Short mmCIF file of C-alpha atoms and ligand atoms in Angstrom, two decimals:
data_model
loop_
_atom_site.label_atom_id
_atom_site.label_comp_id
_atom_site.label_asym_id
_atom_site.label_seq_id
_atom_site.Cartn_x
_atom_site.Cartn_y
_atom_site.Cartn_z
CA MET Q 3 33.51 133.60 36.20
CA LEU Q 4 35.36 130.31 35.74
CA SER Q 5 34.30 128.01 32.90
CA LEU Q 6 33.11 124.51 33.81
CA GLU Q 7 36.47 123.11 32.66
CA GLN Q 8 38.49 125.57 34.76
CA LEU Q 9 36.29 124.95 37.80
CA SER Q 10 36.52 121.16 37.38
CA GLN Q 11 40.29 121.44 37.19
CA ILE Q 12 40.58 123.55 40.36
CA VAL Q 13 38.17 121.24 42.20
CA LYS Q 14 40.25 118.24 41.17
CA GLU Q 15 43.37 119.90 42.53
CA HIS Q 16 41.58 120.91 45.73
CA LEU Q 17 40.46 117.29 46.31
CA GLY Q 18 43.68 115.82 44.96
CA LEU Q 19 45.53 115.96 48.24
CA TYR Q 20 42.74 114.08 49.94
CA MET Q 21 41.98 111.45 47.32
CA LEU Q 22 43.26 108.59 49.46
CA ILE Q 23 40.51 107.03 51.49
CA GLU Q 24 41.37 104.12 53.74
CA GLY Q 25 44.47 103.47 51.72
CA THR Q 26 42.76 103.02 48.36
CA GLN Q 27 42.77 105.51 45.51
CA TYR Q 28 39.28 106.27 44.26
CA THR Q 29 38.15 107.84 41.03
CA SER Q 30 35.32 110.32 41.13
CA LYS Q 31 31.95 109.04 39.99
CA TRP Q 32 30.61 112.48 39.19
CA ILE Q 33 31.18 115.66 37.20
CA ILE Q 34 30.27 119.31 37.63
CA SER Q 35 27.62 120.40 35.13
CA GLU Q 36 24.75 122.86 34.57
CA SER Q 37 21.74 122.05 36.76
CA ALA Q 38 18.07 122.28 35.78
CA LEU Q 39 17.63 124.11 39.13
CA GLY Q 40 19.82 126.95 37.79
CA GLY Q 41 23.55 127.37 38.30
CA ARG Q 42 25.87 124.43 38.62
CA GLY Q 43 25.49 121.08 40.31
CA ILE Q 44 27.15 117.69 40.69
CA PHE Q 45 25.97 114.78 38.52
CA ALA Q 46 26.63 111.04 38.68
CA THR Q 47 28.66 109.67 35.75
CA GLU Q 48 27.96 106.06 36.69
CA ASP Q 49 25.44 104.20 38.87
CA ILE Q 50 26.22 104.88 42.51
CA MET Q 51 25.28 102.55 45.37
CA PRO Q 52 24.24 103.58 48.91
CA GLY Q 53 27.33 103.85 51.09
CA ASP Q 54 29.66 104.79 48.21
CA VAL Q 55 32.00 107.64 49.13
CA LEU Q 56 31.55 110.48 46.62
CA PHE Q 57 34.34 112.71 47.87
CA VAL Q 58 36.24 113.90 50.93
CA ASP Q 59 36.22 117.68 51.07
CA HIS Q 60 38.25 119.97 53.29
CA PRO Q 61 37.49 123.57 54.20
CA LEU Q 62 39.06 126.49 52.35
CA ILE Q 63 38.39 128.55 55.45
CA ARG Q 64 36.83 127.72 58.77
CA GLY Q 65 36.13 129.46 62.04
CA PRO Q 66 33.37 130.94 64.20
CA ARG Q 67 29.87 131.44 62.79
CA SER Q 68 28.76 135.02 62.23
CA GLY Q 69 25.30 135.11 63.86
CA THR Q 70 24.69 137.73 66.53
CA THR Q 71 23.41 135.08 68.95
CA ILE Q 72 26.50 132.88 68.75
CA GLN Q 73 28.14 132.28 72.17
CA ARG Q 74 31.59 133.78 72.79
CA GLY Q 75 34.47 131.37 72.93
CA CYS Q 76 38.19 130.84 72.31
CA THR Q 77 38.93 131.64 68.66
CA ILE Q 78 41.35 128.69 68.50
CA CYS Q 79 39.94 125.74 70.49
CA ASN Q 80 36.28 126.96 70.53
CA LYS Q 81 36.00 126.41 74.30
CA LEU Q 82 33.16 128.56 75.63
CA ASP Q 83 33.95 131.83 77.43
CA GLY Q 84 35.21 131.29 81.00
CA ASP Q 85 37.01 133.21 83.78
CA GLU Q 86 40.47 132.73 82.31
CA PHE Q 87 39.68 134.24 78.92
CA PHE Q 88 41.69 137.20 77.67
CA LYS Q 89 42.12 139.34 74.58
CA CYS Q 90 45.36 138.95 72.68
CA PRO Q 91 47.13 142.30 73.22
CA LYS Q 92 48.37 142.38 69.62
CA CYS Q 93 45.17 141.53 67.70
CA GLY Q 94 42.25 141.68 70.18
CA LEU Q 95 41.00 138.14 69.48
CA LEU Q 96 39.52 136.24 72.43
CA LEU Q 97 41.66 133.34 73.70
CA CYS Q 98 41.46 130.82 76.56
CA SER Q 99 45.13 130.08 77.22
CA GLU Q 100 48.73 130.77 76.32
CA GLN Q 101 48.73 127.40 74.62
CA CYS Q 102 46.05 128.56 72.17
CA GLN Q 103 47.83 131.90 71.77
CA ASN Q 104 51.03 130.09 70.73
CA THR Q 105 49.42 127.99 67.97
CA ASN Q 106 50.36 128.59 64.34
CA ARG Q 107 46.71 129.26 63.61
CA HIS Q 108 46.61 132.15 66.04
CA GLY Q 109 49.99 133.27 64.70
CA ASP Q 110 48.39 133.56 61.24
CA ASP Q 111 45.29 135.37 62.56
CA CYS Q 112 47.48 137.65 64.65
CA ASP Q 113 49.79 138.51 61.74
CA ILE Q 114 46.86 139.68 59.63
CA ILE Q 115 44.91 141.58 62.29
CA GLY Q 116 48.02 142.78 64.13
CA GLY Q 117 49.26 144.20 60.81
CA TRP Q 118 46.28 146.58 60.58
CA THR Q 119 46.49 150.01 62.20
CA LYS Q 120 44.28 150.15 65.28
CA LYS Q 121 41.95 153.13 65.65
CA VAL Q 122 41.23 152.39 69.33
CA PRO Q 123 43.16 150.72 72.18
CA THR Q 124 42.90 146.88 72.22
CA GLU Q 125 40.60 146.92 75.30
CA GLU Q 126 38.00 148.83 73.32
CA ILE Q 127 37.90 146.44 70.36
CA ASP Q 128 34.61 144.55 70.16
CA ASP Q 129 35.97 140.99 70.33
CA THR Q 130 32.55 139.49 69.55
CA LEU Q 131 32.45 141.36 66.26
CA LEU Q 132 36.06 140.37 65.56
CA SER Q 133 35.17 136.73 66.20
CA ARG Q 134 32.13 136.93 63.90
CA ALA Q 135 34.36 138.35 61.15
CA LEU Q 136 37.29 135.98 61.77
CA THR Q 137 36.33 133.24 59.29
CA ALA Q 138 36.17 135.84 56.50
CA ILE Q 139 39.42 137.45 57.72
CA ARG Q 140 41.09 134.06 57.24
CA SER Q 141 40.28 134.25 53.50
CA LEU Q 142 43.24 136.67 53.24
CA LEU Q 143 45.51 133.64 53.77
CA LEU Q 144 44.24 131.79 50.68
CA ASN Q 145 46.41 131.40 47.60
CA GLU Q 146 45.23 132.68 44.21
CA GLU Q 147 43.71 129.40 43.10
CA GLN Q 148 41.84 128.95 46.38
CA LYS Q 149 40.51 132.49 46.10
CA GLN Q 150 39.27 131.73 42.59
CA LEU Q 151 37.54 128.60 43.86
CA MET Q 152 35.89 130.56 46.66
CA LEU Q 153 34.78 133.31 44.29
CA SER Q 154 33.29 130.80 41.85
CA LEU Q 155 30.69 129.75 44.44
CA VAL Q 156 27.23 131.28 44.59
CA ALA Q 157 27.32 134.31 46.88
CA HIS Q 158 24.68 136.43 48.62
CA MET Q 159 25.91 139.88 47.62
CA GLU Q 160 23.18 142.16 48.96
CA PRO Q 161 23.53 143.83 52.39
CA PRO Q 162 23.57 142.96 55.28
CA HIS Q 163 25.90 140.16 54.07
CA GLY Q 164 29.42 141.41 54.81
CA SER Q 165 28.31 144.02 57.36
CA GLU Q 166 30.60 142.47 60.01
CA ILE Q 167 33.57 143.66 57.90
CA THR Q 168 32.21 147.16 57.34
CA ARG Q 169 31.64 147.47 61.08
CA LEU Q 170 35.22 146.39 61.81
CA LYS Q 171 36.41 149.63 60.20
CA LYS Q 172 35.43 151.42 63.42
CA TYR Q 173 38.37 149.63 65.07
CA PHE Q 174 40.91 149.01 62.31
CA ASP Q 175 42.33 150.49 59.12
CA PHE Q 176 42.74 147.96 56.34
CA SER Q 177 43.26 148.29 52.59
CA ASP Q 178 40.32 148.49 50.17
CA GLU Q 179 41.61 145.33 48.55
CA ASP Q 180 41.53 143.39 51.85
CA GLU Q 181 38.12 144.81 52.63
CA GLN Q 182 36.71 143.67 49.31
CA MET Q 183 38.13 140.17 49.63
CA MET Q 184 36.76 139.80 53.17
CA ILE Q 185 33.30 141.03 52.14
CA LEU Q 186 33.27 138.57 49.22
CA ALA Q 187 34.28 135.83 51.66
CA CYS Q 188 31.36 136.78 53.95
CA CYS Q 189 28.98 136.61 50.99
CA ALA Q 190 30.33 133.21 49.93
CA LEU Q 191 30.24 131.93 53.53
CA ASP Q 192 26.68 133.10 54.15
CA ALA Q 193 25.51 131.29 51.02
CA ASN Q 194 27.58 128.11 51.31
CA ALA Q 195 29.18 127.44 54.68
CA PHE Q 196 28.35 124.24 56.54
CA GLN Q 197 27.95 124.32 60.29
CA ILE Q 198 30.54 121.97 61.75
CA ALA Q 199 29.08 119.55 64.29
CA SER Q 200 30.80 119.49 67.70
CA PRO Q 201 32.18 116.15 68.90
CA PHE Q 202 29.57 114.05 70.73
CA GLY Q 203 28.63 115.56 74.08
CA VAL Q 204 31.01 118.55 73.80
CA LYS Q 205 29.57 122.02 74.30
CA GLU Q 206 31.64 124.59 72.43
CA MET Q 207 31.43 127.67 70.24
CA SER Q 208 29.55 126.98 67.03
CA THR Q 209 31.82 126.96 63.95
CA ARG Q 210 31.44 126.75 60.18
CA GLY Q 211 33.56 125.77 57.24
CA LEU Q 212 33.54 126.65 53.55
CA TYR Q 213 33.68 123.24 51.86
CA PRO Q 214 33.83 124.22 48.19
CA VAL Q 215 33.00 120.88 46.58
CA ALA Q 216 30.13 120.16 48.97
CA ALA Q 217 28.94 123.71 48.29
CA LEU Q 218 28.54 122.82 44.61
CA MET Q 219 25.80 120.32 45.49
CA ASN Q 220 22.29 121.73 45.12
CA HIS Q 221 19.64 121.35 47.80
CA SER Q 222 16.87 118.80 48.07
CA CYS Q 223 14.72 118.10 51.14
CA VAL Q 224 15.00 114.39 50.18
CA SER Q 225 18.71 114.49 49.50
CA ASN Q 226 20.52 111.42 48.20
CA THR Q 227 23.69 111.93 50.27
CA ARG Q 228 24.75 112.56 53.83
CA TYR Q 229 27.94 114.03 55.22
CA THR Q 230 30.05 113.48 58.32
CA PHE Q 231 33.10 115.27 59.72
CA ASN Q 232 36.18 113.55 61.11
CA SER Q 233 38.40 115.03 63.80
CA ASP Q 234 40.54 116.80 61.16
CA LEU Q 235 37.34 118.50 59.95
CA GLN Q 236 37.42 116.68 56.64
CA MET Q 237 33.91 116.17 55.32
CA THR Q 238 33.07 112.77 53.84
CA VAL Q 239 30.07 112.78 51.53
CA LYS Q 240 28.42 109.40 50.93
CA ALA Q 241 25.43 108.27 48.89
CA VAL Q 242 22.43 107.15 50.97
CA LYS Q 243 20.32 105.95 48.04
CA PRO Q 244 21.10 104.39 44.68
CA ILE Q 245 21.90 107.28 42.28
CA ARG Q 246 21.48 106.54 38.60
CA SER Q 247 24.16 107.63 36.16
CA GLY Q 248 23.26 111.12 34.90
CA SER Q 249 21.14 112.10 37.95
CA GLU Q 250 21.94 115.09 40.11
CA ILE Q 251 23.58 114.57 43.50
CA PHE Q 252 21.96 116.61 46.28
CA THR Q 253 22.54 117.58 49.87
CA CYS Q 254 20.03 119.00 52.36
CA TYR Q 255 20.87 122.55 53.55
CA SER Q 256 18.24 122.51 56.32
CA GLY Q 257 17.49 120.15 59.20
CA ILE Q 258 16.29 116.86 57.74
CA LEU Q 259 13.87 116.32 60.65
CA TRP Q 260 12.24 119.73 60.38
CA GLY Q 261 8.71 120.04 59.03
CA THR Q 262 8.04 121.78 55.72
CA PRO Q 263 7.17 125.29 57.06
CA ALA Q 264 10.34 125.30 59.19
CA ARG Q 265 12.55 124.07 56.33
CA ARG Q 266 11.13 126.45 53.76
CA THR Q 267 11.34 129.48 56.08
CA TYR Q 268 14.93 128.62 56.98
CA LEU Q 269 15.94 128.10 53.34
CA TYR Q 270 14.27 131.37 52.35
CA LYS Q 271 15.93 133.37 55.14
CA THR Q 272 19.41 131.89 54.80
CA LYS Q 273 19.66 130.75 51.17
CA HIS Q 274 17.04 133.07 49.65
CA PHE Q 275 14.96 130.53 47.75
CA LEU Q 276 11.61 128.82 48.25
CA CYS Q 277 12.05 125.07 47.85
CA LYS Q 278 9.45 123.39 45.66
CA CYS Q 279 10.72 119.82 45.88
CA GLU Q 280 8.35 116.84 46.10
CA ARG Q 281 8.66 116.62 49.88
CA CYS Q 282 7.75 120.31 50.25
CA ALA Q 283 4.79 119.79 47.88
CA ASP Q 284 3.42 116.80 49.84
CA PRO Q 285 1.23 117.96 52.79
CA THR Q 286 1.99 114.77 54.75
CA GLU Q 287 5.76 114.83 53.93
CA ARG Q 288 5.63 111.18 52.93
CA GLY Q 289 3.44 110.26 55.84
CA THR Q 290 5.83 111.61 58.50
CA LEU Q 291 3.47 114.47 59.54
CA LEU Q 292 6.45 116.41 60.94
CA ALA Q 293 4.64 119.75 60.77
CA ALA Q 294 1.23 118.51 62.01
CA LEU Q 295 -0.65 120.47 64.68
CA LYS Q 296 -3.58 119.31 66.81
CA CYS Q 297 -7.05 120.12 65.55
CA PHE Q 298 -8.54 123.30 67.05
CA VAL Q 299 -11.78 121.44 67.87
CA THR Q 300 -11.25 120.29 71.47
CA GLU Q 301 -12.92 116.87 71.17
CA CYS Q 302 -11.34 116.08 67.78
CA PRO Q 303 -8.26 113.82 67.94
CA GLY Q 304 -7.23 114.75 64.37
CA SER Q 305 -4.01 116.34 63.08
CA MET Q 306 -4.02 119.47 60.92
CA LEU Q 307 -1.82 119.86 57.84
CA PRO Q 308 -1.35 122.57 55.20
CA VAL Q 309 -3.69 122.22 52.22
CA GLU Q 310 -1.27 123.75 49.67
CA PRO Q 311 2.16 123.58 51.36
CA LEU Q 312 3.96 125.46 48.56
CA LYS Q 313 1.84 128.57 49.26
CA LEU Q 314 3.07 130.55 52.26
CA SER Q 315 -0.51 131.69 52.98
CA THR Q 316 -2.08 128.22 52.70
CA ARG Q 317 -5.08 127.23 54.80
CA TRP Q 318 -4.66 124.18 57.04
CA ARG Q 319 -7.18 121.35 57.32
CA CYS Q 320 -7.92 118.69 59.94
CA LEU Q 321 -7.50 115.16 58.58
CA GLU Q 322 -10.34 113.89 60.85
CA CYS Q 323 -13.11 116.47 60.92
CA GLY Q 324 -12.17 118.53 57.87
CA LEU Q 325 -12.04 121.86 59.79
CA PHE Q 326 -10.28 124.61 57.79
CA VAL Q 327 -8.05 127.07 59.68
CA PRO Q 328 -6.59 130.28 58.16
CA ASN Q 329 -2.82 130.57 57.98
CA LYS Q 330 -2.58 133.45 60.47
CA ASN Q 331 -4.03 131.27 63.26
CA ILE Q 332 -1.52 128.53 62.46
CA CYS Q 333 1.33 131.08 62.58
CA ALA Q 334 0.14 132.21 66.00
CA VAL Q 335 0.29 128.62 67.32
CA GLN Q 336 3.72 128.05 65.74
CA GLY Q 337 4.96 131.31 67.27
CA ALA Q 338 3.66 130.33 70.72
CA LEU Q 339 5.32 126.91 70.45
CA GLY Q 340 8.60 128.61 69.47
CA SER Q 341 8.42 130.88 72.55
CA LEU Q 342 7.60 127.91 74.77
CA MET Q 343 10.66 126.06 73.44
CA GLY Q 344 12.74 129.20 74.08
CA THR Q 345 11.98 128.96 77.80
CA LEU Q 346 13.32 125.39 78.08
CA ASP Q 347 16.63 124.53 79.73
CA PHE Q 348 17.87 121.85 77.36
CA ASP Q 349 20.53 120.67 79.82
CA ASN Q 350 17.95 119.84 82.48
CA VAL Q 351 16.88 116.23 81.87
CA ASN Q 352 13.99 116.31 84.35
CA GLU Q 353 12.58 119.50 82.92
CA LEU Q 354 12.85 118.16 79.35
CA GLU Q 355 11.20 114.93 80.34
CA TYR Q 356 8.36 116.66 82.18
CA PHE Q 357 7.85 119.02 79.26
CA LEU Q 358 7.84 116.21 76.70
CA LEU Q 359 5.62 113.78 78.59
CA ARG Q 360 3.19 116.09 80.34
CA ARG Q 361 2.96 119.44 78.62
CA ILE Q 362 3.87 119.59 74.97
CA ILE Q 363 1.93 116.52 73.81
CA LYS Q 364 -1.28 118.20 74.97
CA PHE Q 365 -0.77 120.76 72.24
CA ILE Q 366 0.89 118.95 69.36
CA PRO Q 367 0.73 115.47 67.81
CA LYS Q 368 3.56 113.04 68.62
CA THR Q 369 4.70 113.19 64.99
CA ASN Q 370 5.49 116.94 65.24
CA GLN Q 371 9.14 117.94 64.75
CA ILE Q 372 9.27 119.48 68.24
CA VAL Q 373 8.49 116.12 69.86
CA VAL Q 374 11.05 114.43 67.61
CA ASP Q 375 13.65 117.09 68.47
CA LEU Q 376 13.00 116.79 72.21
CA GLN Q 377 13.34 113.02 72.01
CA CYS Q 378 16.73 113.43 70.31
CA ARG Q 379 17.86 115.91 72.98
CA LEU Q 380 16.73 113.58 75.76
CA ILE Q 381 18.70 110.72 74.26
CA TRP Q 382 21.71 113.01 74.07
CA GLU Q 383 21.40 114.13 77.68
CA LEU Q 384 20.37 110.74 79.10
CA GLY Q 385 23.22 109.02 77.35
CA GLU Q 386 25.80 111.61 78.40
CA SER Q 387 24.84 113.07 81.79
CA GLU Q 388 26.61 111.82 84.89
CA GLY Q 389 24.59 109.12 86.62
CA LEU Q 390 22.24 108.72 83.68
CA ARG Q 391 24.41 106.63 81.41
CA TRP Q 392 22.59 103.42 80.46
CA HIS Q 393 19.79 104.27 82.81
CA ASP Q 394 16.55 102.29 82.34
CA LYS Q 395 14.89 105.44 81.05
CA PHE Q 396 17.50 105.67 78.33
CA ARG Q 397 16.60 102.23 77.02
CA THR Q 398 12.92 103.05 76.97
CA TYR Q 399 13.56 106.25 75.02
CA ILE Q 400 15.93 104.57 72.61
CA GLY Q 401 13.18 102.05 71.90
CA THR Q 402 10.50 104.66 71.22
CA VAL Q 403 12.70 107.01 69.30
CA ASN Q 404 14.29 104.33 67.18
CA THR Q 405 10.91 103.18 65.98
CA CYS Q 406 9.82 106.71 65.27
CA HIS Q 407 13.06 107.74 63.54
CA ALA Q 408 13.39 104.56 61.55
CA TYR Q 409 9.98 105.41 60.16
CA ILE Q 410 10.93 108.99 59.34
CA PHE Q 411 14.26 108.06 57.80
CA PHE Q 412 12.65 105.30 55.79
CA ASN Q 413 10.12 107.73 54.38
CA VAL Q 414 12.38 110.71 53.85
CA TYR Q 415 15.50 109.00 52.62
CA LEU Q 416 14.59 105.77 50.99
CA LEU Q 417 11.32 106.14 49.12
ZN1 LIG N 624 41.54 127.93 73.44
ZN1 LIG N 625 46.88 137.82 68.55
ZN1 LIG N 626 11.91 120.98 49.67
ZN1 LIG N 627 -10.54 118.01 63.65
#
C-alpha cells in the first residue's frame, strides 16, 4: 500500500496535466489525509467558498458499465444496438460502423483482446459479457504509476466482483498476470467508478469512469461538492457550500434526490456500508420528506415517516394521527411502487403525465422521491420531444418543479 506521501505525489502528477483551468494556474486547496470515517479522504487546507473549483479529474479507465441489465451498444461511440451493428472479427467487440472500428481506441482494445487465443469462433463469443468486462480490460493499457494509483483505491475484493473476467475464460486464454490485473480493476471499478452522464437528451449505452482523485472523496448524503463532466469526460469538482480549513470534502455516491431508505439500500448494496450521516439520521431529511408515504388510515391526510431511520427494521409513524406501521408493511408498499414504476414507459409523455397527475399521487405524498423523479423526467421529455419544446405545459411544470426543487436543494445542500 502506498504511503500518504507517495499517493499525494502520484495524484499530483495525475492532475498535473490538467491543472490549467480557463487559462489560469490554480493551486490545490486540499490534501489527502486519514479520515475519521476510516481510510483516506480529502481535507481543505484553507477556507473554500461555494463555486471554487477543487480539481479537474480525468479517468484512468472508462467504458461500459458492468451491470447485467445494461443495454447493448457500440463499444466506441456508445450508440445503442441497431440493425447495422456487427462484431469485430478480430476481437468480438460490438461496433456500429467502420468509422468506430478504425478509431485508435478500438485499435487498443483490439490489440489486447485480439492477442488472446480464442477458445471458440468469434460468432460464439458473448459480446455482452465482453462489453461488461471491457472497462477492466482497458486497465491493461495503464502504465506502472497509473496501475499503482488504481490499486491504492478502496476495492471490493469479495466475489462476485470480478466474475465478468472469470467468465471470459470460457472464450479466451489470457495470462494469470493479466487475469489478476483485470480482476483487481473490476474490484476497484465496482467500489469507485462514477457513472458518466450522457449529453442532454441523448440516449446511449451507460458508461462509467474511474476518476481516482474523485474516488478519494468519502461519501456524505449532504455532500459539500458537486461534479460535472465536459465533453472530453473531464470531471470538474466544485464546492457548493463554504468549507472551513481542516474540514473533510465529501461527494454523494447515491442519488441526491433519493429518500433515506433508497439511498441507504443503494449504498449498502453497491458500496457495502450503512450510512449514518445526519441526513440519514433525520426522519424528515431536513423537512424534505422525500421518503414519506401516505398514512394507511383512509381518511387521514398525514404522511408516514420512519421512527428510527438508522435501523433497517424501524417502525413508521403517521405525522398526523400517530398510527404506527411495522416495517414489513412499508416494504410491501415500497415494493409495489417499484413494480408500478417498472411498468412505465418513460419516453411516453402522455403516459407519464397521466401517471403523475392521476394515479401515483393517490398513493404517495407529493414530497415523495418518485413524484420528484417523475417531474424531472417530464421536464426532460417536455423540453426535448418534438413538438413539445416550450409548450405551455413545460412552463407550468418548470414553475412547480423549480419551487419544489429549490426547497429540496436549499435543505439538502445549504443548511
Ligand atoms: Zn460506434
Ligand atoms: Zn476488434
Ligand atoms: Zn447518509
Ligand atoms: Zn394518519
